[in-house]
Short mmCIF file of C-alpha atoms in Angstrom, two decimals:
data_model
loop_
_atom_site.label_atom_id
_atom_site.label_comp_id
_atom_site.label_asym_id
_atom_site.label_seq_id
_atom_site.Cartn_x
_atom_site.Cartn_y
_atom_site.Cartn_z
CA MET A 1 -12.67 -30.05 29.84
CA SER A 2 -13.01 -26.27 29.70
CA TYR A 3 -13.08 -24.21 26.54
CA ARG A 4 -10.12 -21.84 26.83
CA VAL A 5 -9.96 -18.32 25.38
CA CYS A 6 -6.96 -15.97 25.59
CA PHE A 7 -7.14 -12.29 24.58
CA VAL A 8 -3.91 -10.75 23.30
CA CYS A 9 -2.78 -7.13 22.85
CA THR A 10 0.67 -5.55 22.97
CA GLY A 11 1.59 -5.12 26.63
CA ASN A 12 -1.38 -6.79 28.36
CA ILE A 13 -2.22 -3.71 30.43
CA CYS A 14 -4.98 -1.93 28.43
CA ARG A 15 -7.04 -3.69 25.79
CA SER A 16 -6.63 -7.39 26.57
CA PRO A 17 -7.30 -7.09 30.31
CA MET A 18 -10.34 -4.99 29.45
CA VAL A 19 -11.83 -7.61 27.16
CA GLU A 20 -10.85 -10.37 29.60
CA SER A 21 -12.91 -8.68 32.34
CA VAL A 22 -15.87 -7.95 30.07
CA PHE A 23 -15.96 -11.41 28.52
CA ARG A 24 -15.56 -13.14 31.89
CA ALA A 25 -18.66 -11.21 33.05
CA ARG A 26 -20.55 -12.30 29.92
CA ILE A 27 -19.55 -15.93 30.50
CA GLU A 28 -20.77 -15.74 34.11
CA GLU A 29 -24.05 -14.07 33.07
CA ALA A 30 -24.60 -16.87 30.54
CA GLY A 31 -24.00 -19.52 33.21
CA LEU A 32 -20.92 -20.84 31.40
CA ASP A 33 -18.29 -19.92 33.99
CA GLY A 34 -17.61 -23.58 34.80
CA LEU A 35 -17.22 -24.42 31.12
CA VAL A 36 -15.14 -21.52 29.77
CA GLU A 37 -11.78 -20.21 31.02
CA VAL A 38 -10.81 -16.66 30.08
CA ASP A 39 -7.42 -14.99 30.37
CA SER A 40 -5.17 -12.54 28.54
CA ALA A 41 -1.57 -11.85 27.59
CA GLY A 42 0.63 -9.48 25.61
CA THR A 43 2.78 -10.02 22.54
CA GLY A 44 5.62 -8.44 24.54
CA GLY A 45 6.74 -9.02 28.08
CA TRP A 46 7.87 -5.58 29.22
CA HIS A 47 4.86 -5.17 31.59
CA GLU A 48 4.92 -8.69 33.06
CA GLY A 49 3.62 -8.68 36.61
CA ASP A 50 2.17 -5.15 36.36
CA GLY A 51 -1.49 -4.47 37.00
CA ALA A 52 -3.77 -3.07 34.34
CA ASP A 53 -3.33 0.58 33.38
CA SER A 54 -5.15 2.80 35.89
CA ARG A 55 -7.35 4.20 33.11
CA THR A 56 -8.41 0.67 32.12
CA VAL A 57 -9.25 -0.05 35.75
CA ALA A 58 -11.23 3.20 36.06
CA VAL A 59 -13.27 2.52 32.90
CA LEU A 60 -13.96 -1.09 33.91
CA GLU A 61 -14.98 -0.20 37.45
CA ALA A 62 -17.21 2.67 36.27
CA ALA A 63 -19.02 0.17 34.04
CA GLY A 64 -19.38 -2.38 36.85
CA TYR A 65 -16.67 -4.85 35.85
CA GLU A 66 -14.01 -6.43 38.04
CA SER A 67 -10.46 -5.41 37.21
CA GLY A 68 -7.94 -7.66 39.02
CA HIS A 69 -5.07 -8.38 36.62
CA ALA A 70 -1.35 -9.12 36.30
CA ALA A 71 0.28 -8.72 32.88
CA ARG A 72 2.10 -11.58 31.19
CA GLN A 73 3.56 -12.42 27.80
CA PHE A 74 1.97 -14.89 25.39
CA HIS A 75 4.09 -17.94 24.56
CA ALA A 76 3.83 -20.23 21.53
CA SER A 77 3.61 -23.27 23.82
CA TRP A 78 0.22 -22.03 25.04
CA PHE A 79 -1.47 -22.78 21.71
CA SER A 80 -1.72 -26.48 22.58
CA ARG A 81 -3.93 -25.74 25.61
CA LEU A 82 -6.03 -22.95 24.06
CA ASP A 83 -9.15 -23.27 21.93
CA LEU A 84 -9.37 -19.66 20.79
CA VAL A 85 -6.82 -16.84 20.71
CA ILE A 86 -8.32 -13.39 20.22
CA ALA A 87 -6.10 -10.62 18.83
CA LEU A 88 -7.07 -7.01 19.48
CA ASP A 89 -5.59 -5.61 16.26
CA SER A 90 -4.04 -6.75 12.99
CA GLY A 91 -0.49 -6.33 14.35
CA HIS A 92 -1.26 -8.78 17.14
CA LEU A 93 -2.88 -11.11 14.61
CA THR A 94 0.30 -11.14 12.51
CA ALA A 95 2.54 -11.65 15.56
CA LEU A 96 0.41 -14.52 16.83
CA ARG A 97 0.28 -16.23 13.44
CA ARG A 98 4.10 -16.10 13.33
CA LEU A 99 4.22 -17.73 16.77
CA ALA A 100 1.74 -20.48 15.92
CA PRO A 101 3.64 -23.80 15.74
CA THR A 102 1.12 -25.45 13.38
CA PRO A 103 -1.56 -24.46 10.87
CA GLU A 104 -4.13 -25.82 13.34
CA ASP A 105 -2.83 -23.42 15.97
CA ALA A 106 -2.91 -20.50 13.53
CA ALA A 107 -6.56 -21.36 12.77
CA LYS A 108 -7.41 -20.66 16.44
CA ILE A 109 -6.55 -16.95 16.06
CA ARG A 110 -9.27 -14.38 15.37
CA LEU A 111 -9.67 -10.61 15.60
CA LEU A 112 -12.04 -9.52 18.36
CA ARG A 113 -14.05 -7.13 16.21
CA SER A 114 -14.72 -9.86 13.66
CA TYR A 115 -17.46 -10.87 16.13
CA ASP A 116 -19.14 -7.44 15.88
CA PRO A 117 -21.50 -7.42 12.86
CA ASP A 118 -21.47 -3.59 12.86
CA ALA A 119 -17.66 -3.23 12.88
CA GLY A 120 -17.33 -2.73 9.14
CA ASP A 121 -13.92 -3.16 7.51
CA ASP A 122 -11.78 -1.76 10.34
CA LEU A 123 -11.43 -4.65 12.77
CA ASP A 124 -8.68 -3.13 14.94
CA VAL A 125 -9.35 -1.99 18.49
CA PRO A 126 -7.15 1.14 18.67
CA ASP A 127 -4.49 1.25 21.39
CA PRO A 128 -5.65 3.85 23.93
CA TYR A 129 -2.39 3.88 25.93
CA TYR A 130 -0.89 7.12 24.57
CA GLY A 131 -4.17 9.00 24.33
CA PRO A 132 -6.76 10.58 26.60
CA MET A 133 -9.34 8.80 28.73
CA ASP A 134 -11.97 8.78 25.99
CA GLY A 135 -9.83 6.30 24.06
CA PHE A 136 -10.30 3.83 26.92
CA GLU A 137 -14.04 4.46 26.90
CA GLU A 138 -14.13 3.88 23.13
CA CYS A 139 -12.16 0.67 23.62
CA LEU A 140 -14.73 -0.56 26.14
CA GLU A 141 -17.55 0.23 23.70
CA MET A 142 -15.85 -1.85 20.99
CA VAL A 143 -15.21 -4.71 23.41
CA GLU A 144 -18.82 -4.71 24.59
CA ALA A 145 -20.10 -4.58 21.00
CA ALA A 146 -18.09 -7.67 20.02
CA SER A 147 -18.89 -9.68 23.16
CA PRO A 148 -22.36 -10.99 22.17
CA GLY A 149 -21.04 -12.40 18.88
CA LEU A 150 -18.02 -13.94 20.58
CA LEU A 151 -20.25 -15.44 23.27
CA ALA A 152 -22.50 -16.94 20.59
CA ALA A 153 -19.47 -18.45 18.82
CA VAL A 154 -18.12 -19.94 22.05
CA ARG A 155 -21.56 -21.30 22.95
CA GLN A 156 -21.78 -22.93 19.50
CA GLU A 157 -18.36 -24.55 20.02
CA LEU A 158 -19.46 -25.87 23.41
CA GLU A 159 -22.64 -27.31 21.91
CA GLY A 160 -20.52 -28.97 19.18
CA ARG A 161 -18.42 -30.65 21.84
CA ALA A 162 -21.50 -31.98 23.59
CA ALA A 163 -22.93 -33.50 20.39
#
């Protein structure tokens, strides 16, 4: 059975598809692509079916990542099939905790930057949507900085399952 991770931001067109693409690449590089499933969603559904923001796509492609994506809204019923739900900022964290049907489901939710040992106290990945292109580049830097720690945590969970 696969270990399932879902990344969640507001509209599922900027931050969460970015981290989904980056983390999927890290999973493949680590040889875990058959063991870990990665996807993303938004706390709201107003962009459902839309592709990722063109600036997200441009930043991902410039860095060598794949960018195929269709936005969707996160639903509380998904908690039962997910192992880890990664929020991109504290607002998403709060919204997801309200949606969690059980305390066990709420315990699955983490902030992405909590996996970056150099993040300091500000664990939010800022929303780049209303800003210039450099906000998307900064977002990618934060995502890439958190990815090794998240990969290590997922690897540890997988090893725990095998024991």
